[in-house]
mmCIF file of C-alpha atoms in Angstrom:
data_model
loop_
_atom_site.group_PDB
_atom_site.id
_atom_site.type_symbol
_atom_site.label_atom_id
_atom_site.label_comp_id
_atom_site.label_asym_id
_atom_site.label_seq_id
_atom_site.Cartn_x
_atom_site.Cartn_y
_atom_site.Cartn_z
ATOM 1 C CA MET A 1 -2.713 12.686 50.358
ATOM 2 C CA TYR A 2 -4.019 10.262 47.750
ATOM 3 C CA SER A 3 -7.820 10.236 47.582
ATOM 4 C CA GLY A 4 -8.321 7.499 44.958
ATOM 5 C CA PRO A 5 -8.891 7.630 41.231
ATOM 6 C CA THR A 6 -10.842 10.503 39.788
ATOM 7 C CA SER A 7 -14.155 9.992 38.001
ATOM 8 C CA THR A 8 -12.427 10.844 34.705
ATOM 9 C CA ALA A 9 -9.842 8.112 35.189
ATOM 10 C CA LEU A 10 -12.526 5.602 36.117
ATOM 11 C CA THR A 11 -14.472 6.525 33.008
ATOM 12 C CA GLU A 12 -11.437 6.074 30.770
ATOM 13 C CA CYS A 13 -10.486 2.710 32.294
ATOM 14 C CA LYS A 14 -14.019 1.317 32.241
ATOM 15 C CA LEU A 15 -14.386 -1.713 29.973
ATOM 16 C CA LEU A 16 -16.377 -0.795 26.904
ATOM 17 C CA GLU A 17 -19.729 -2.426 26.344
ATOM 18 C CA PRO A 18 -20.222 -4.530 23.199
ATOM 19 C CA SER A 19 -22.529 -1.849 21.833
ATOM 20 C CA ALA A 20 -19.555 0.480 21.502
ATOM 21 C CA TYR A 21 -18.298 -1.363 18.448
ATOM 22 C CA VAL A 22 -19.444 -0.537 14.956
ATOM 23 C CA ASP A 23 -17.819 -1.782 11.754
ATOM 24 C CA GLY A 24 -14.587 -2.390 13.636
ATOM 25 C CA ILE A 25 -14.415 1.231 14.821
ATOM 26 C CA ILE A 26 -14.632 2.064 18.539
ATOM 27 C CA ASP A 27 -16.866 5.058 19.102
ATOM 28 C CA GLN A 28 -16.521 5.464 22.871
ATOM 29 C CA ILE A 29 -12.880 4.551 23.525
ATOM 30 C CA PRO A 30 -10.889 7.261 25.330
ATOM 31 C CA GLU A 31 -8.790 9.451 23.066
ATOM 32 C CA SER A 32 -5.690 8.664 25.128
ATOM 33 C CA HIS A 33 -6.015 4.954 24.332
ATOM 34 C CA LYS A 34 -7.365 5.039 20.785
ATOM 35 C CA ASN A 35 -4.134 4.261 18.959
ATOM 36 C CA ASN A 36 -3.061 1.428 21.251
ATOM 37 C CA ALA A 37 -6.487 -0.148 21.824
ATOM 38 C CA SER A 38 -7.610 -0.419 18.238
ATOM 39 C CA SER A 39 -4.216 -1.398 16.786
ATOM 40 C CA GLY A 40 -5.554 0.395 13.725
ATOM 41 C CA HIS A 41 -4.779 -1.128 10.393
ATOM 42 C CA LEU A 42 -3.437 -4.457 11.660
ATOM 43 C CA LYS A 43 -6.699 -5.190 13.433
ATOM 44 C CA LYS A 44 -8.787 -4.559 10.324
ATOM 45 C CA ILE A 45 -6.512 -6.694 8.154
ATOM 46 C CA LEU A 46 -6.359 -9.710 10.474
ATOM 47 C CA CYS A 47 -10.025 -9.655 11.477
ATOM 48 C CA GLY A 48 -11.150 -9.195 7.878
ATOM 49 C CA GLY A 49 -8.996 -12.084 6.699
ATOM 50 C CA LEU A 50 -10.158 -14.411 9.482
ATOM 51 C CA ALA A 51 -13.806 -13.585 8.785
ATOM 52 C CA GLY A 52 -13.318 -14.555 5.158
ATOM 53 C CA VAL A 53 -11.674 -17.889 6.030
ATOM 54 C CA VAL A 54 -14.401 -18.887 8.500
ATOM 55 C CA SER A 55 -17.252 -17.981 6.159
ATOM 56 C CA ARG A 56 -15.710 -19.720 3.136
ATOM 57 C CA THR A 57 -14.971 -22.900 5.079
ATOM 58 C CA CYS A 58 -18.556 -23.087 6.373
ATOM 59 C CA THR A 59 -19.998 -22.574 2.885
ATOM 60 C CA ALA A 60 -17.379 -24.507 0.867
ATOM 61 C CA PRO A 61 -19.840 -27.249 -0.273
ATOM 62 C CA LEU A 62 -22.189 -24.614 -1.679
ATOM 63 C CA ASP A 63 -19.264 -22.841 -3.331
ATOM 64 C CA ARG A 64 -18.231 -26.011 -5.171
ATOM 65 C CA LEU A 65 -21.874 -26.668 -6.092
ATOM 66 C CA LYS A 66 -22.061 -23.180 -7.590
ATOM 67 C CA VAL A 67 -18.935 -23.708 -9.693
ATOM 68 C CA LEU A 68 -20.042 -27.133 -10.936
ATOM 69 C CA LEU A 69 -23.445 -25.784 -11.961
ATOM 70 C CA GLN A 70 -21.763 -22.923 -13.823
ATOM 71 C CA VAL A 71 -19.393 -25.113 -15.855
ATOM 72 C CA GLN A 72 -21.589 -28.180 -16.474
ATOM 73 C CA GLY A 73 -22.802 -26.817 -19.804
ATOM 74 C CA GLN A 74 -19.201 -26.943 -20.992
ATOM 75 C CA GLN A 75 -17.850 -30.071 -19.261
ATOM 76 C CA ARG A 76 -19.051 -32.881 -16.985
ATOM 77 C CA VAL A 77 -17.214 -33.140 -13.674
ATOM 78 C CA VAL A 78 -19.537 -35.234 -11.482
ATOM 79 C CA GLY A 79 -22.608 -37.349 -12.164
ATOM 80 C CA ASN A 80 -23.596 -39.241 -15.281
ATOM 81 C CA ARG A 81 -25.065 -36.428 -17.344
ATOM 82 C CA GLN A 82 -24.921 -32.722 -17.990
ATOM 83 C CA ASN A 83 -27.502 -30.044 -17.177
ATOM 84 C CA MET A 84 -28.316 -31.370 -13.701
ATOM 85 C CA GLY A 85 -30.237 -29.299 -11.186
ATOM 86 C CA ALA A 86 -28.882 -28.203 -7.824
ATOM 87 C CA ILE A 87 -30.412 -31.143 -5.903
ATOM 88 C CA GLN A 88 -29.163 -33.704 -8.444
ATOM 89 C CA MET A 89 -25.704 -32.153 -8.370
ATOM 90 C CA LEU A 90 -25.617 -32.274 -4.562
ATOM 91 C CA ARG A 91 -26.542 -35.966 -4.631
ATOM 92 C CA ALA A 92 -23.764 -36.651 -7.148
ATOM 93 C CA MET A 93 -21.273 -34.786 -4.945
ATOM 94 C CA TRP A 94 -22.445 -36.764 -1.892
ATOM 95 C CA ARG A 95 -21.924 -40.070 -3.698
ATOM 96 C CA GLU A 96 -18.316 -39.064 -4.375
ATOM 97 C CA GLY A 97 -17.675 -38.712 -0.643
ATOM 98 C CA ILE A 98 -18.452 -36.048 1.921
ATOM 99 C CA PHE A 99 -14.928 -34.628 2.001
ATOM 100 C CA THR A 100 -14.949 -33.979 -1.741
ATOM 101 C CA MET A 101 -17.417 -31.187 -0.982
ATOM 102 C CA TRP A 102 -14.469 -29.261 0.464
ATOM 103 C CA LYS A 103 -12.311 -29.856 -2.615
ATOM 104 C CA GLY A 104 -10.372 -26.680 -3.338
ATOM 105 C CA ASN A 105 -11.128 -25.150 0.072
ATOM 106 C CA LEU A 106 -7.464 -24.789 1.045
ATOM 107 C CA VAL A 107 -6.635 -22.691 -1.987
ATOM 108 C CA ASN A 108 -9.975 -20.924 -1.494
ATOM 109 C CA CYS A 109 -8.899 -19.901 2.009
ATOM 110 C CA MET A 110 -5.459 -18.913 0.719
ATOM 111 C CA LYS A 111 -7.278 -16.613 -1.682
ATOM 112 C CA ILE A 112 -9.968 -15.236 0.617
ATOM 113 C CA PHE A 113 -7.748 -14.310 3.580
ATOM 114 C CA PRO A 114 -5.631 -11.679 1.795
ATOM 115 C CA GLU A 115 -8.493 -10.744 -0.508
ATOM 116 C CA ASN A 116 -10.992 -10.027 2.269
ATOM 117 C CA ALA A 117 -8.367 -8.385 4.457
ATOM 118 C CA VAL A 118 -7.058 -6.099 1.711
ATOM 119 C CA ARG A 119 -10.566 -5.404 0.366
ATOM 120 C CA LEU A 120 -11.898 -4.084 3.673
ATOM 121 C CA TYR A 121 -8.710 -2.198 4.449
ATOM 122 C CA ILE A 122 -8.480 -0.456 1.075
ATOM 123 C CA PHE A 123 -12.166 0.456 1.007
ATOM 124 C CA GLU A 124 -11.960 2.088 4.438
ATOM 125 C CA LEU A 125 -8.689 3.788 3.506
ATOM 126 C CA LEU A 126 -10.176 5.234 0.307
ATOM 127 C CA ASN A 127 -13.194 6.551 2.200
ATOM 128 C CA GLU A 128 -10.924 8.208 4.753
ATOM 129 C CA THR A 129 -8.334 9.700 2.371
ATOM 130 C CA GLN A 130 -10.680 10.371 -0.602
ATOM 131 C CA ILE A 131 -7.705 9.863 -2.914
ATOM 132 C CA VAL A 132 -9.892 8.347 -5.652
ATOM 133 C CA THR A 133 -12.754 10.819 -5.463
ATOM 134 C CA LYS A 134 -10.752 14.014 -4.891
ATOM 135 C CA ASN A 135 -7.368 14.285 -6.582
ATOM 136 C CA PRO A 136 -5.566 16.614 -9.043
ATOM 137 C CA LEU A 137 -7.035 14.754 -12.035
ATOM 138 C CA TRP A 138 -10.736 14.695 -11.129
ATOM 139 C CA HIS A 139 -13.296 15.316 -8.410
ATOM 140 C CA ILE A 140 -16.296 13.084 -7.806
ATOM 141 C CA HIS A 141 -19.046 14.992 -6.049
ATOM 142 C CA GLY A 142 -21.683 13.442 -3.828
ATOM 143 C CA ASP A 143 -21.272 11.107 -0.860
ATOM 144 C CA LYS A 144 -23.196 8.230 -2.443
ATOM 145 C CA LEU A 145 -21.306 8.336 -5.749
ATOM 146 C CA SER A 146 -18.011 8.560 -3.870
ATOM 147 C CA LYS A 147 -18.686 5.375 -1.935
ATOM 148 C CA PHE A 148 -19.700 3.494 -5.095
ATOM 149 C CA SER A 149 -16.536 4.741 -6.821
ATOM 150 C CA ASN A 150 -14.347 3.653 -3.922
ATOM 151 C CA GLY A 151 -16.007 0.247 -3.983
ATOM 152 C CA ALA A 152 -15.391 -0.173 -7.715
ATOM 153 C CA PHE A 153 -11.721 0.812 -7.421
ATOM 154 C CA THR A 154 -11.292 -1.584 -4.497
ATOM 155 C CA GLY A 155 -12.766 -4.408 -6.569
ATOM 156 C CA ILE A 156 -10.434 -3.716 -9.513
ATOM 157 C CA PHE A 157 -7.355 -3.641 -7.303
ATOM 158 C CA VAL A 158 -8.160 -6.850 -5.426
ATOM 159 C CA GLN A 159 -9.312 -8.743 -8.527
ATOM 160 C CA THR A 160 -6.131 -7.932 -10.442
ATOM 161 C CA PHE A 161 -3.827 -9.309 -7.774
ATOM 162 C CA MET A 162 -5.957 -12.279 -6.669
ATOM 163 C CA TYR A 163 -7.143 -13.522 -10.076
ATOM 164 C CA PRO A 164 -4.394 -16.174 -10.524
ATOM 165 C CA VAL A 165 -5.470 -17.801 -7.253
ATOM 166 C CA GLU A 166 -9.080 -17.774 -8.458
ATOM 167 C CA ILE A 167 -8.258 -19.631 -11.658
ATOM 168 C CA ILE A 168 -6.176 -22.228 -9.744
ATOM 169 C CA LYS A 169 -9.096 -22.763 -7.356
ATOM 170 C CA THR A 170 -11.533 -23.216 -10.248
ATOM 171 C CA ARG A 171 -9.297 -25.817 -11.911
ATOM 172 C CA ILE A 172 -9.008 -27.810 -8.668
ATOM 173 C CA MET A 173 -12.750 -27.716 -7.966
ATOM 174 C CA THR A 174 -13.683 -28.798 -11.508
ATOM 175 C CA PHE A 175 -11.089 -31.576 -11.797
ATOM 176 C CA PRO A 176 -13.000 -34.896 -12.216
ATOM 177 C CA SER A 177 -12.905 -36.874 -8.959
ATOM 178 C CA LYS A 178 -12.608 -40.197 -10.811
ATOM 179 C CA LEU A 179 -9.156 -39.040 -11.951
ATOM 180 C CA GLY A 180 -8.042 -38.353 -8.382
ATOM 181 C CA ASN A 181 -7.270 -35.084 -6.625
ATOM 182 C CA MET A 182 -5.336 -32.130 -7.951
ATOM 183 C CA GLY A 183 -3.222 -30.004 -5.628
ATOM 184 C CA VAL A 184 -2.203 -26.374 -5.888
ATOM 185 C CA PHE A 185 1.205 -27.190 -7.376
ATOM 186 C CA GLN A 186 -0.207 -29.579 -9.988
ATOM 187 C CA ALA A 187 -2.902 -27.114 -11.019
ATOM 188 C CA SER A 188 -0.390 -24.278 -11.272
ATOM 189 C CA LYS A 189 1.978 -26.410 -13.344
ATOM 190 C CA ARG A 190 -0.777 -27.443 -15.769
ATOM 191 C CA ILE A 191 -1.895 -23.858 -16.263
ATOM 192 C CA TRP A 192 1.688 -22.703 -16.794
ATOM 193 C CA ASN A 193 2.330 -25.409 -19.416
ATOM 194 C CA GLU A 194 -0.844 -24.718 -21.413
ATOM 195 C CA THR A 195 -0.578 -23.073 -24.802
ATOM 196 C CA GLY A 196 -0.423 -19.343 -24.276
ATOM 197 C CA ASN A 197 -2.581 -16.707 -25.906
ATOM 198 C CA PRO A 198 -0.956 -15.529 -29.156
ATOM 199 C CA ARG A 199 -1.944 -11.947 -28.334
ATOM 200 C CA PHE A 200 0.576 -12.087 -25.483
ATOM 201 C CA ASN A 201 3.203 -14.012 -27.467
ATOM 202 C CA GLY A 202 2.410 -17.173 -25.505
ATOM 203 C CA ILE A 203 3.987 -15.853 -22.275
ATOM 204 C CA PRO A 204 2.992 -18.443 -19.595
ATOM 205 C CA ILE A 205 2.201 -15.917 -16.847
ATOM 206 C CA PHE A 206 -0.773 -14.669 -18.848
ATOM 207 C CA ASN A 207 -2.286 -18.184 -18.686
ATOM 208 C CA PHE A 208 -3.252 -17.297 -15.122
ATOM 209 C CA TYR A 209 -5.385 -14.427 -16.442
ATOM 210 C CA LYS A 210 -7.646 -16.349 -18.808
ATOM 211 C CA GLY A 211 -11.167 -14.956 -18.544
ATOM 212 C CA PHE A 212 -9.879 -11.786 -16.904
ATOM 213 C CA THR A 213 -11.762 -9.393 -19.201
ATOM 214 C CA PRO A 214 -15.317 -10.391 -18.192
ATOM 215 C CA ALA A 215 -14.107 -10.799 -14.616
ATOM 216 C CA ILE A 216 -12.874 -7.216 -14.333
ATOM 217 C CA ILE A 217 -15.970 -5.899 -16.119
ATOM 218 C CA GLY A 218 -18.172 -7.788 -13.677
ATOM 219 C CA VAL A 219 -16.219 -6.960 -10.525
ATOM 220 C CA MET A 220 -16.447 -3.188 -10.943
ATOM 221 C CA PRO A 221 -20.244 -2.933 -10.577
ATOM 222 C CA PHE A 222 -20.302 -5.833 -8.121
ATOM 223 C CA ALA A 223 -17.807 -4.277 -5.703
ATOM 224 C CA ALA A 224 -19.374 -0.838 -6.159
ATOM 225 C CA LEU A 225 -22.839 -2.127 -5.298
ATOM 226 C CA GLU A 226 -21.810 -4.525 -2.527
ATOM 227 C CA LEU A 227 -19.451 -2.209 -0.636
ATOM 228 C CA GLY A 228 -21.249 1.021 -1.481
ATOM 229 C CA CYS A 229 -24.707 -0.231 -0.518
ATOM 230 C CA SER A 230 -23.390 -1.817 2.678
ATOM 231 C CA LYS A 231 -21.772 1.432 3.761
ATOM 232 C CA LEU A 232 -24.676 3.634 2.752
ATOM 233 C CA GLY A 233 -27.236 1.216 4.214
ATOM 234 C CA THR A 234 -25.474 1.221 7.563
ATOM 235 C CA GLU A 235 -25.292 5.011 7.607
ATOM 236 C CA TRP A 236 -28.972 5.276 6.632
ATOM 237 C CA TYR A 237 -29.997 2.924 9.423
ATOM 238 C CA LYS A 238 -28.027 4.874 12.022
ATOM 239 C CA GLU A 239 -29.568 8.163 10.896
ATOM 240 C CA HIS A 240 -33.104 6.843 10.414
ATOM 241 C CA PHE A 241 -33.324 5.089 13.773
ATOM 242 C CA GLN A 242 -31.223 7.662 15.624
ATOM 243 C CA THR A 243 -28.672 5.164 16.868
ATOM 244 C CA LYS A 244 -24.889 5.141 16.841
ATOM 245 C CA VAL A 245 -24.761 1.357 16.837
ATOM 246 C CA PRO A 246 -27.043 -0.759 14.587
ATOM 247 C CA GLY A 247 -27.796 -4.173 16.024
ATOM 248 C CA PHE A 248 -26.456 -7.475 14.717
ATOM 249 C CA TYR A 249 -29.527 -8.389 12.667
ATOM 250 C CA PRO A 250 -29.927 -5.011 10.919
ATOM 251 C CA LEU A 251 -26.267 -5.133 9.879
ATOM 252 C CA LEU A 252 -26.692 -8.726 8.756
ATOM 253 C CA GLY A 253 -29.699 -7.748 6.657
ATOM 254 C CA ILE A 254 -27.964 -4.754 5.102
ATOM 255 C CA GLY A 255 -24.893 -6.759 4.148
ATOM 256 C CA THR A 256 -26.890 -9.678 2.773
ATOM 257 C CA ALA A 257 -29.232 -7.470 0.741
ATOM 258 C CA SER A 258 -26.308 -5.518 -0.719
ATOM 259 C CA SER A 259 -24.563 -8.732 -1.753
ATOM 260 C CA PHE A 260 -27.740 -10.146 -3.309
ATOM 261 C CA VAL A 261 -28.372 -7.004 -5.384
ATOM 262 C CA ALA A 262 -24.756 -6.873 -6.554
ATOM 263 C CA MET A 263 -24.782 -10.555 -7.466
ATOM 264 C CA GLY A 264 -27.994 -10.332 -9.442
ATOM 265 C CA ALA A 265 -26.702 -7.403 -11.469
ATOM 266 C CA THR A 266 -23.346 -8.978 -12.373
ATOM 267 C CA TYR A 267 -23.953 -12.746 -12.393
ATOM 268 C CA PRO A 268 -23.779 -13.190 -16.206
ATOM 269 C CA PHE A 269 -20.217 -11.836 -16.183
ATOM 270 C CA ARG A 270 -19.281 -14.213 -13.367
ATOM 271 C CA LEU A 271 -20.763 -17.163 -15.249
ATOM 272 C CA ILE A 272 -18.780 -16.416 -18.419
ATOM 273 C CA THR A 273 -15.614 -15.861 -16.364
ATOM 274 C CA CYS A 274 -16.003 -19.218 -14.616
ATOM 275 C CA GLN A 275 -16.475 -21.076 -17.900
ATOM 276 C CA MET A 276 -13.393 -19.421 -19.422
ATOM 277 C CA GLN A 277 -11.352 -20.324 -16.343
ATOM 278 C CA ALA A 278 -12.463 -23.964 -16.429
ATOM 279 C CA TYR A 279 -11.685 -24.522 -20.137
ATOM 280 C CA THR A 280 -8.706 -26.851 -20.677
ATOM 281 C CA GLY A 281 -9.042 -27.674 -24.397
ATOM 282 C CA PRO A 282 -6.910 -26.528 -27.339
ATOM 283 C CA GLU A 283 -6.124 -22.826 -27.271
ATOM 284 C CA LYS A 284 -7.284 -22.381 -30.864
ATOM 285 C CA ASP A 285 -10.788 -23.486 -29.839
ATOM 286 C CA ARG A 286 -10.971 -21.149 -26.832
ATOM 287 C CA LEU A 287 -13.956 -18.809 -26.997
ATOM 288 C CA GLY A 288 -13.767 -15.174 -26.058
ATOM 289 C CA PRO A 289 -16.284 -13.422 -23.776
ATOM 290 C CA ARG A 290 -18.599 -12.411 -26.645
ATOM 291 C CA ALA A 291 -18.502 -15.874 -28.209
ATOM 292 C CA HIS A 292 -19.274 -17.450 -24.827
ATOM 293 C CA ALA A 293 -22.226 -15.126 -24.349
ATOM 294 C CA ALA A 294 -23.525 -15.867 -27.864
ATOM 295 C CA LYS A 295 -23.209 -19.615 -27.271
ATOM 296 C CA ILE A 296 -25.139 -19.452 -23.999
ATOM 297 C CA LEU A 297 -27.847 -17.283 -25.558
ATOM 298 C CA LYS A 298 -28.215 -19.628 -28.551
ATOM 299 C CA THR A 299 -28.302 -22.918 -26.634
ATOM 300 C CA GLU A 300 -30.078 -21.929 -23.399
ATOM 301 C CA GLY A 301 -31.640 -18.532 -23.923
ATOM 302 C CA TYR A 302 -31.465 -15.674 -21.473
ATOM 303 C CA LYS A 303 -32.076 -17.970 -18.513
ATOM 304 C CA GLY A 304 -28.734 -19.631 -19.275
ATOM 305 C CA PHE A 305 -26.933 -16.542 -18.026
ATOM 306 C CA TYR A 306 -28.299 -17.292 -14.560
ATOM 307 C CA ARG A 307 -27.457 -20.993 -14.406
ATOM 308 C CA GLY A 308 -26.435 -21.764 -10.823
ATOM 309 C CA PHE A 309 -27.727 -18.426 -9.546
ATOM 310 C CA LEU A 310 -29.925 -20.065 -6.896
ATOM 311 C CA ALA A 311 -26.998 -22.072 -5.524
ATOM 312 C CA ASN A 312 -24.807 -18.979 -5.640
ATOM 313 C CA SER A 313 -27.408 -16.921 -3.791
ATOM 314 C CA SER A 314 -27.990 -19.603 -1.168
ATOM 315 C CA LYS A 315 -24.232 -19.621 -0.543
ATOM 316 C CA ALA A 316 -23.931 -15.835 -0.394
ATOM 317 C CA VAL A 317 -26.622 -15.411 2.274
ATOM 318 C CA PRO A 318 -25.012 -17.575 4.987
ATOM 319 C CA SER A 319 -21.516 -16.589 3.850
ATOM 320 C CA SER A 320 -22.252 -12.892 4.283
ATOM 321 C CA GLY A 321 -23.841 -13.523 7.673
ATOM 322 C CA ILE A 322 -20.994 -15.659 8.979
ATOM 323 C CA ALA A 323 -18.340 -13.272 7.672
ATOM 324 C CA TRP A 324 -20.051 -10.228 9.148
ATOM 325 C CA ALA A 325 -20.579 -11.874 12.549
ATOM 326 C CA THR A 326 -16.997 -13.189 12.687
ATOM 327 C CA PHE A 327 -15.586 -9.848 11.596
ATOM 328 C CA ASN A 328 -17.401 -7.970 14.365
ATOM 329 C CA MET A 329 -16.753 -10.574 17.077
ATOM 330 C CA THR A 330 -13.020 -10.809 16.421
ATOM 331 C CA GLN A 331 -12.678 -7.047 16.424
ATOM 332 C CA GLN A 332 -14.693 -6.843 19.626
ATOM 333 C CA TYR A 333 -12.420 -9.352 21.369
ATOM 334 C CA TRP A 334 -9.363 -7.597 19.949
ATOM 335 C CA ASP A 335 -10.486 -4.219 21.289
ATOM 336 C CA ARG A 336 -11.465 -5.619 24.680
ATOM 337 C CA TRP A 337 -8.082 -7.271 25.056
ATOM 338 C CA SER A 338 -6.311 -4.124 23.904
ATOM 339 C CA THR A 339 -8.327 -1.944 26.265
ATOM 340 C CA LYS A 340 -7.435 -4.153 29.228
ATOM 341 C CA THR A 341 -3.797 -4.167 28.189
ATOM 342 C CA TYR A 342 -3.376 -0.418 27.788
ATOM 343 C CA SER A 343 -5.821 0.906 30.391
#
């Protein structure tokens, strides 16, 4: 005679509370449903990509402001003069038209979706498999150092494959509005047809990697600090406050602080990279990373290496918050739907 569901079955089929979700990982989901409910890797990839798109779209005006402030010492894109402050630059952008503030956002989203998705997926995969920190060639000891190493390797991998999209985006965002708008195809064609670097025998594909050296040097410490500190900060909070699930605001603070520290430590490299990407003059006059750094130091002093840093920081704070909130919410809805489906 059937007496109704057992307490164990009721427990397994019970809808999980929002507090059961941390960093996209379900802590309390029944073992029998774990594979189906989380959808594993696909969930992390899609939710990570969507979080990047939402955050970049919301902060696109600040992203363009950052780029324009970084390249204005080399070329004038908006306004009537060079060396404008953030407020003056915003006013010049506003006079061009409100929708010009989202110039380059489409290609930005095309870049950020796979970049953010792959970045989060690879970082978690490296932490789980320890293939970078423990392999036949070397062993990296210490939990903290391992997470920083995994973050640096993740940054190198993503930067290498996404760099061509970054340079296309920079060209679109810095194209003078008085000359019209430049699309992805036009920007790609112009870059392809530019005079190639003689070191690479003028092969056009390498035109999409101009400024790559300072970019890869800067991305290693940036990714190591941003991802490593975020992971370690979350673990510290859980241990210090004896909780399995940090709240929304603690996670927001940890992610934002990690991004700010990483940005401050690597911003000079990002500035030089952006200027090298934006250069469209004769190839023989192109400056290398050291020459760019010497020029900035001579004309503006050390403070020149942090031109646009305030605008960049003001963009990173809301961007990190929006991305983190979207990432967690989409995963939460995904897991709830999956739990209902398979329970």
